[in-house]
Structures are given as C-alpha cells and as structure tokens.
Coordinates of C-alpha atoms in Angstrom, one line a residue:
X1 CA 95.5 -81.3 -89.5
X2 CA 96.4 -83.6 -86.6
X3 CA 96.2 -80.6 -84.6
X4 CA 92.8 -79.7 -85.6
X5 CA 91.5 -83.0 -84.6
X6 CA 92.8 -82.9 -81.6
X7 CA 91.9 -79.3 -80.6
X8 CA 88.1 -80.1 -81.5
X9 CA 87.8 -83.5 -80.2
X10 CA 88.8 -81.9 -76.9
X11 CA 86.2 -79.2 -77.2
X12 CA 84.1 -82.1 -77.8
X13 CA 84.0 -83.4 -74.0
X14 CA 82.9 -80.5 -72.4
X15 CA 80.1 -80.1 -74.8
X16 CA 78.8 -83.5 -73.9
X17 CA 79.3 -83.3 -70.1
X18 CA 77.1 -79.7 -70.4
X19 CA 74.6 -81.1 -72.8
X20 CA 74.1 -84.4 -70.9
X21 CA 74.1 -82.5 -67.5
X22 CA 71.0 -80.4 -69.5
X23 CA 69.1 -83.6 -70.3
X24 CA 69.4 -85.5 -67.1
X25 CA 67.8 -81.7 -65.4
X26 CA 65.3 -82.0 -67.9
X27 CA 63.8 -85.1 -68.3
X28 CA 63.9 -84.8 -64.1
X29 CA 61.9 -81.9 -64.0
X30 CA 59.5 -83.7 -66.3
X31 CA 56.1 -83.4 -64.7
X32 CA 54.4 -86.2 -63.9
X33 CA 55.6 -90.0 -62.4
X34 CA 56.9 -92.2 -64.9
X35 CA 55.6 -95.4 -63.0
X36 CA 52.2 -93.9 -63.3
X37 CA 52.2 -93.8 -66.7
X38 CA 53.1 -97.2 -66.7
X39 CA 50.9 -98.5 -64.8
X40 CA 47.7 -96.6 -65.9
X41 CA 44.5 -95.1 -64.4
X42 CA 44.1 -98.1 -62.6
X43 CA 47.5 -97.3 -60.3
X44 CA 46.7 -96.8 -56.8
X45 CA 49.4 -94.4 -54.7
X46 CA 50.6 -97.2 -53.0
X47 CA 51.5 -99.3 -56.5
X48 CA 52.9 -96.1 -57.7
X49 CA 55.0 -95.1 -54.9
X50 CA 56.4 -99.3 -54.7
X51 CA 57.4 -98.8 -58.7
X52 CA 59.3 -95.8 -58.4
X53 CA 61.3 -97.3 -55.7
X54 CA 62.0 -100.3 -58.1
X55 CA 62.7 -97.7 -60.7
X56 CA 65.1 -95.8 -58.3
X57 CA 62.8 -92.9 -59.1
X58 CA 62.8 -92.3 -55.1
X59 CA 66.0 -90.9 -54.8
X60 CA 67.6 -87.5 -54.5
X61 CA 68.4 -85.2 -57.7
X62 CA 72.5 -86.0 -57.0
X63 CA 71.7 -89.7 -56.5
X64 CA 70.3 -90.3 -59.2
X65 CA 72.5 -88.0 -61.6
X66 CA 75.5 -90.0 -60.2
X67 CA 73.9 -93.1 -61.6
X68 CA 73.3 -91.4 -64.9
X69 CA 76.9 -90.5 -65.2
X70 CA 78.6 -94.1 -63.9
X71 CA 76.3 -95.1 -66.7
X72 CA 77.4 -92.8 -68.8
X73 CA 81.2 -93.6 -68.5
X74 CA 80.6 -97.6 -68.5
X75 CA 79.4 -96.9 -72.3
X76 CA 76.0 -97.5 -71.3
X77 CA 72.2 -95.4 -71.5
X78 CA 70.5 -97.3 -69.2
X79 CA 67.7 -100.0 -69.7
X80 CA 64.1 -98.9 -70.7
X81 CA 61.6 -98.8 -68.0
X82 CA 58.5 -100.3 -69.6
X83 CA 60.4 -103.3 -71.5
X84 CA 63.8 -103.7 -69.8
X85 CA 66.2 -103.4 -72.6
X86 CA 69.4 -101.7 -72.9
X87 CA 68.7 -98.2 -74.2
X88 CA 71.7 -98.5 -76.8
X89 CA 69.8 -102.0 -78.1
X90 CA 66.5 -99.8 -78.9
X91 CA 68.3 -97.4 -80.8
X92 CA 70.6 -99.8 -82.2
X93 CA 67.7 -101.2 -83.7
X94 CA 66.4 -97.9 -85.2
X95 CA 69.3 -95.6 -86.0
X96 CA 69.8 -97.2 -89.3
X97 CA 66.6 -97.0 -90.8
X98 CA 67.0 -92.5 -89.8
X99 CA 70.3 -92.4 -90.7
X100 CA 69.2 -93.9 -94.4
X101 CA 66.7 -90.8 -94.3
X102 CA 69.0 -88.5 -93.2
X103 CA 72.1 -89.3 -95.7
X104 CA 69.5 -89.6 -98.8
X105 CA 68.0 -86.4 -97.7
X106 CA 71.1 -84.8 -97.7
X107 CA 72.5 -85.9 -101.2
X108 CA 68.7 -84.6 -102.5
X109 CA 69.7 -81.4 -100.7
X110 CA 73.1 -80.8 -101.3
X111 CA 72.7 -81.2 -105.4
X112 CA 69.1 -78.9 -105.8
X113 CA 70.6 -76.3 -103.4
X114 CA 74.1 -76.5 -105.4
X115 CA 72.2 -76.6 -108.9
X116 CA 70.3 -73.5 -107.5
X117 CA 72.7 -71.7 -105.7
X118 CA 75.0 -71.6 -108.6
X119 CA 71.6 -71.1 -111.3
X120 CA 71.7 -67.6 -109.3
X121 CA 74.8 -66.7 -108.2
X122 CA 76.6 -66.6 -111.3
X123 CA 74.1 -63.9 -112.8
X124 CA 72.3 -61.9 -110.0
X125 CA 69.1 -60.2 -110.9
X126 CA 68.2 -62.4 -113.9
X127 CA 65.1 -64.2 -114.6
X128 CA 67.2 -67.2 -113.6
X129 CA 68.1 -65.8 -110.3
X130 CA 64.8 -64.5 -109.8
X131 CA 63.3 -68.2 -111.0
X132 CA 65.5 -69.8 -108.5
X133 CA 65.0 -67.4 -105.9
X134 CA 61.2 -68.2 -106.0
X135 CA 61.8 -72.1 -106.0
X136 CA 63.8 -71.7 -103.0
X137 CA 61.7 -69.0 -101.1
X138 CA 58.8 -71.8 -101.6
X139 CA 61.4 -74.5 -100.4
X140 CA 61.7 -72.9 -97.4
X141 CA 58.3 -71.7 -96.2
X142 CA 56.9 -75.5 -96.8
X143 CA 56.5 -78.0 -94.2
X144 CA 58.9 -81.6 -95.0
X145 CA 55.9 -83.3 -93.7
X146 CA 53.4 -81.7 -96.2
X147 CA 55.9 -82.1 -99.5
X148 CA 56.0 -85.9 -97.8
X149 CA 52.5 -86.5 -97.8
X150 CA 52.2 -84.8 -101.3
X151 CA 54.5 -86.9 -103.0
X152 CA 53.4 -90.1 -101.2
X153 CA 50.0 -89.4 -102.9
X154 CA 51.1 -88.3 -106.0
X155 CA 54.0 -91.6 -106.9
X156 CA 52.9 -94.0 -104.6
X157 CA 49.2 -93.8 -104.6
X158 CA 47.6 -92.9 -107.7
X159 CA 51.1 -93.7 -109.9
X160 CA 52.0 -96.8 -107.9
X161 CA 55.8 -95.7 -109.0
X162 CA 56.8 -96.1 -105.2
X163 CA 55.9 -98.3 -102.1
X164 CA 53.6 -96.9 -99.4
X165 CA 55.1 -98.4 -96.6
X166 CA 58.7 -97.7 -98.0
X167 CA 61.3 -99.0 -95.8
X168 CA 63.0 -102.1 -95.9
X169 CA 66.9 -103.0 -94.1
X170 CA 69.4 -103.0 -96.1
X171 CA 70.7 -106.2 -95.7
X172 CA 67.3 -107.8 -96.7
X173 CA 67.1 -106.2 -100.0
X174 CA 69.0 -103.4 -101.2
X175 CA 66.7 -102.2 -104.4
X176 CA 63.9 -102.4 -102.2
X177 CA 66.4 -100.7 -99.8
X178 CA 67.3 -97.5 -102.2
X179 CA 63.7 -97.6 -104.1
X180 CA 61.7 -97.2 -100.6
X181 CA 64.3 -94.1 -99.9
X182 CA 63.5 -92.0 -102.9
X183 CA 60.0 -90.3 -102.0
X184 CA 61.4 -89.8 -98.1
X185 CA 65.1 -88.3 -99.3
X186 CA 63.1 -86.2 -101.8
X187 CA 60.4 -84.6 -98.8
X188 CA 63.2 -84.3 -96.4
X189 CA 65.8 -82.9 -99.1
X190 CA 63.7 -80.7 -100.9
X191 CA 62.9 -78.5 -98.3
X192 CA 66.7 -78.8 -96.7
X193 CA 67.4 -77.5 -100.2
X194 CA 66.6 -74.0 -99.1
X195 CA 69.1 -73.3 -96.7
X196 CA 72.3 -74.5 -99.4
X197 CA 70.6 -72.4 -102.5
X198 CA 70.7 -69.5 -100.3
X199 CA 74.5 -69.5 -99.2
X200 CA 75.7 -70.6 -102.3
X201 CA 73.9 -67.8 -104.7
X202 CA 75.2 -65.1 -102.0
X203 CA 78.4 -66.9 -101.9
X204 CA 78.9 -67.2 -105.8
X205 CA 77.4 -63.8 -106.3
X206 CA 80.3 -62.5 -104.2
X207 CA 82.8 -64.5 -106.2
X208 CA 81.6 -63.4 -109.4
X209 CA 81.9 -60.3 -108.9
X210 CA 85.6 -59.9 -107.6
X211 CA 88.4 -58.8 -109.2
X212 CA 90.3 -62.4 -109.8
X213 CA 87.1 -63.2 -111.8
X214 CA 87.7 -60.3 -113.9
X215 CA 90.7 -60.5 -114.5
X216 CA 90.6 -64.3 -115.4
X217 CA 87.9 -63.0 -117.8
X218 CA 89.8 -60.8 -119.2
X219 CA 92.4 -63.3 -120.0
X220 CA 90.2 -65.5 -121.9
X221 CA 89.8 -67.9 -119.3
X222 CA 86.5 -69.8 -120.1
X223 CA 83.4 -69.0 -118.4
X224 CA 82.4 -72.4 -117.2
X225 CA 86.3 -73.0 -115.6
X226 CA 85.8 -69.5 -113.7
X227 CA 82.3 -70.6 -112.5
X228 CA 83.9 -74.2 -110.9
X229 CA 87.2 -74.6 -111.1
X230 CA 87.7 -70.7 -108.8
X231 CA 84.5 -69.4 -108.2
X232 CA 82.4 -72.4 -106.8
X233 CA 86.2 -73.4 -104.8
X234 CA 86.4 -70.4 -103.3
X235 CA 82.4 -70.2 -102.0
X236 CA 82.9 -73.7 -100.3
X237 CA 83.5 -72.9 -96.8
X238 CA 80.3 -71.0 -96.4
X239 CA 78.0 -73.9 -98.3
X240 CA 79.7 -76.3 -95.6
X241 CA 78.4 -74.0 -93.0
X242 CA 74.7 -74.0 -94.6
X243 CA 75.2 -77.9 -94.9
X244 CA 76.5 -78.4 -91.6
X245 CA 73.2 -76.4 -90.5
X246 CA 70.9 -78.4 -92.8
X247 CA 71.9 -81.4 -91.4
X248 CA 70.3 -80.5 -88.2
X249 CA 67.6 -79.4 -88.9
X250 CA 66.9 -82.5 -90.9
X251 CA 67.4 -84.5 -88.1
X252 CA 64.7 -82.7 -86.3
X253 CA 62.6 -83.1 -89.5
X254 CA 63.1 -86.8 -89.8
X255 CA 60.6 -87.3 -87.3
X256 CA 58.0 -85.9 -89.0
X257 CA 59.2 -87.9 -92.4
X258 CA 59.3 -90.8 -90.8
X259 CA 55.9 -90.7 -89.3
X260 CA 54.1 -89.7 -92.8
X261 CA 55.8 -93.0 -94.4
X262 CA 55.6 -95.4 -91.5
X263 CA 59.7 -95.9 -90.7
X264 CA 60.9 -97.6 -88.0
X265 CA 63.4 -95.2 -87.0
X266 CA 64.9 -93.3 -84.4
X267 CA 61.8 -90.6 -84.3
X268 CA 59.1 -93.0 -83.4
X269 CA 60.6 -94.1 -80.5
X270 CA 61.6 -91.0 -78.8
X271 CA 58.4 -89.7 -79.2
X272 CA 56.8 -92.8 -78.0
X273 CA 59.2 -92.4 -74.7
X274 CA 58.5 -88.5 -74.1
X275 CA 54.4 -89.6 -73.9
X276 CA 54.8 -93.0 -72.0
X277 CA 58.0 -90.9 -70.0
X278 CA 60.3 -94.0 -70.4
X279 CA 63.1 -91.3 -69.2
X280 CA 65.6 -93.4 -69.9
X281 CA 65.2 -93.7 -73.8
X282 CA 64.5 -89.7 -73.8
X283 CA 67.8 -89.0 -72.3
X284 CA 69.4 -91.5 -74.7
X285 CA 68.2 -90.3 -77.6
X286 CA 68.5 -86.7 -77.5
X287 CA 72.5 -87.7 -76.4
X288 CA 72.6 -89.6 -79.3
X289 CA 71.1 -87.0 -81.9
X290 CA 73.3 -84.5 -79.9
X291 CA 76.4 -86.9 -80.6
X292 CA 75.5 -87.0 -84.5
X293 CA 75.4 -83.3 -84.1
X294 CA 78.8 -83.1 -82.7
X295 CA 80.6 -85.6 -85.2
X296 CA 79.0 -83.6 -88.3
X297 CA 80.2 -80.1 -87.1
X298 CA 83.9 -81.9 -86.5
X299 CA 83.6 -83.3 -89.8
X300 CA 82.7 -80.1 -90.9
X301 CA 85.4 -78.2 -89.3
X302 CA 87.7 -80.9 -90.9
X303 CA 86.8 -79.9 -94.1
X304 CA 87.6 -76.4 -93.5
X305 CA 90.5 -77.2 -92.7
X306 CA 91.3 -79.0 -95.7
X307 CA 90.1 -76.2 -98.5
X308 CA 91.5 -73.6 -96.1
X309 CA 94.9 -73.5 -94.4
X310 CA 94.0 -70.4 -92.6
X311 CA 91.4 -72.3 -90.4
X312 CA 93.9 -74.5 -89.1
X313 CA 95.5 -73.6 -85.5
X314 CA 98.8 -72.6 -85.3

C-alpha cells in the first residue's frame, strides 16, 4: 500500500505544476485590466496605467509567471489586489463553511444513491427497478439550485422546520451548526444521488446475476447475505468511481447552493474575484478546488487498493 501512496503522490506534482501553469495562462489572458476594475468608470489611463505598475501587472508573461511560481513554492497564493490580504487567509476563512456543504452533501448522496442502486440492482426490470430508475432519471435532469430553492420554501418558509439564512461555524454552535446543514446537504445530495444509483444498480445487476451468486443460492445461503456480504463487496470499486466523480461535480455545484442559502463559503468569493478580476484570488481558488480534487481521487485510489489487491503496483 506504501507503494501506492507513493506512486500517486508523485503523479500528483506534475498534475499541479500543468494545472497551475493552465491557470496562471488563463487568468492572464483575461480580458480586461484588473486596476480598472478597481478603480471604476471614473479611472483615467494615467491612474490605470500607475496601478498596474503597483500591481506588477506591467510586466512580461515570464516575469510575472516566475513570481507566481516563487509564490507558489514559498507556500504562498499571493495577496488580494482590492483588500491586501493573503489569498490563503480569504479562503482560510471560507473553506470550512463549503467543505460542511460538501461532506453533508455527500453522506445525503452516498446513502439515496446506495438505497437506490441496490433497490434496482438486485431485481432488474421490476416495478422497483423501474420506480427507482425514474427517481433517479428525475435526480439527474434537476438543477441543485432549483431542489435548493424548493426545499428552502417548502421547510424553512411556510413550515419554519429550518433556518433561512442556515449557516453558522461550528465552533459557535454545533446544533445550529448541523441543523442549518440539513436543507443544503439535502439540495446538493439529492441530485449527486443520481450519478451513485446508476453505477451501483448496473454494478449489482452484474453481480446478481453471476455464477458465484447462483451457486451461493443454491447452497442456501440467505438472500440478504448474497445481496451485502458478496454482491454489494464485490460492486464497490465502481461506486467509488461514481463517488469519486460526484464529488466534483458537487464542488462545482456548491456554488450555486451556497448562493440560494446565503453561505459564506468558498463560491461567493471566487465569483466575486472573477467580476472585480482580483486575479490573484481566482488563481487561488481554482488551485485549491483543483487540490481537493486531487486528494479525493488519491483517497479514492487508496481505497481501491484496499478492497482490491489487483490495483496495487507490483
């Protein structure tokens, strides 16, 4: 397993020196100055051009991607150009309130698409299957944001079951903490539900139907063991992949979440930064959600690892 750490950490670096190579190329070729947005309508060329040489935003393409990168190894993003605070600080700041999202999201995911997965895979064809296959064909074709703003006016409008405004730190209050997360989890999990049903009714439709199951069958073995104890053991490592997936795309979606029920997280802020072109917190951000990207598949491929020997190297 050591081995397997190893071997993916190291494909790791390259990854982030390509992806953060991308970003810096990107957010360069943004159109438009960044000290003009700062400064407004009211910016003459003169103002804008004595900005952007306090910004550094005079330079060539290689002097400033040299900066980028000595930041980059001194474990830092760079300050924000409207407020002057370290980039890490901002999201610092933020990450936990998404991350909260993202993690109840997932465990709202991960137990409808399991309950529905296996709902279907263990009898294809049957009004089950066919039940679940509908709930998770609607799953998928509906916007997070629109099952948010649904179930923020359903159980925290008119019922009053659930705070508008629904996040509070953790550290302040932790019921108020866990109760604010339920609607959110439930808009972002429901429709990253979709993806896990899927896999696992294909996966668990393949299971059942092999010739271990029938013979385990045939030697009494009870239904309910075959179902989880082989068949739902032996489906995992294509669920992970569907999870692995889900997870980022939720982290796209979180945005949107986190607009319809007002939380401070990371979201807000990059968006905020791509309109006012604070290119600083842009590239930080996307290297960030690009990091969380990176630790999630590792963890992933970990767990392959671990419920398959095969997928170790040799």
């Amino acid at each position: 397993m050591l081995k397997l750490i190893l071997t993916r950490l190291a494909l790791a670096v390259p990854q982030l020196l390509i992806l953060s190579f991308l970003v810096f190329l990107l957010t360069y070729l943004m159109p438009g100055s960044p000290a003009a947005a700062i400064l407004g309508y009211s910016a003459t060329p003169e103002s804008i051009a004595k900005l952007e040489a306090q910004l550094g935003l005079d330079r060539s393409f290689l002097e400033r991607l040299g900066e980028f990168y000595a930041q980059l190894f001194q474990g830092s993003l760079g300050t924000s150009f409207l407020n002057g605070r370290p980039v890490l600080d901002l999201y610092a700041e933020r990450l936990p309130a998404t991350l909260s999202l993202i993690v109840g999201g997932l465990l709202v995911a991960i137990l409808i698409g399991l309950t529905l997965g296996i709902i279907g895979g263990t009898k294809p064809g049957s009004v089950r299957d066919r039940i679940s296959t509908a709930i998770t064909s609607i799953s998928l074709a509906t916007p997070e944001f629109w099952i948010g703003i649904i179930l923020l006016l359903v159980f925290a409008v008119q019922l009053r079951l659930f705070p508008v405004v629904s996040y509070v730190p953790l550290h302040v209050d932790p019921a108020a903490w866990a109760r604010g997360l339920v609607l959110p989890s439930l808009a972002l999990g429901i429709a990253g539900a979709a993806l896990i049903a899927r896999q696992t009714r294909t996966a668990m439709a393949g299971a059942m139907s092999s010739r271990y199951v029938d013979s385990l069958t045939a030697a009494g073995v009870p239904r309910r063991r075959i179902i989880f104890r082989y068949a739902f053991k032996n489906s995992l490592v294509p669920v992970l992949a569907s999870t692995g997936l889900t997870v980022s795309i939720m982290l796209g979606a979180s945005f949107a979440i986190e607009k319809v029920f007002g939380f401070p997280g990371v979201g807000g802020l990059l968006l905020h930064s791509v309109t006012s072109k604070d290119l600083a917190i842009v590239q930080g951000g996307v290297l960030l959600i690009a990091i969380l990207i990176i630790l999630v598949n590792l963890i992933l491929d970990i767990s392959y690892g671990l419920i398959n020997p095969k997928a170790r190297p040799a």
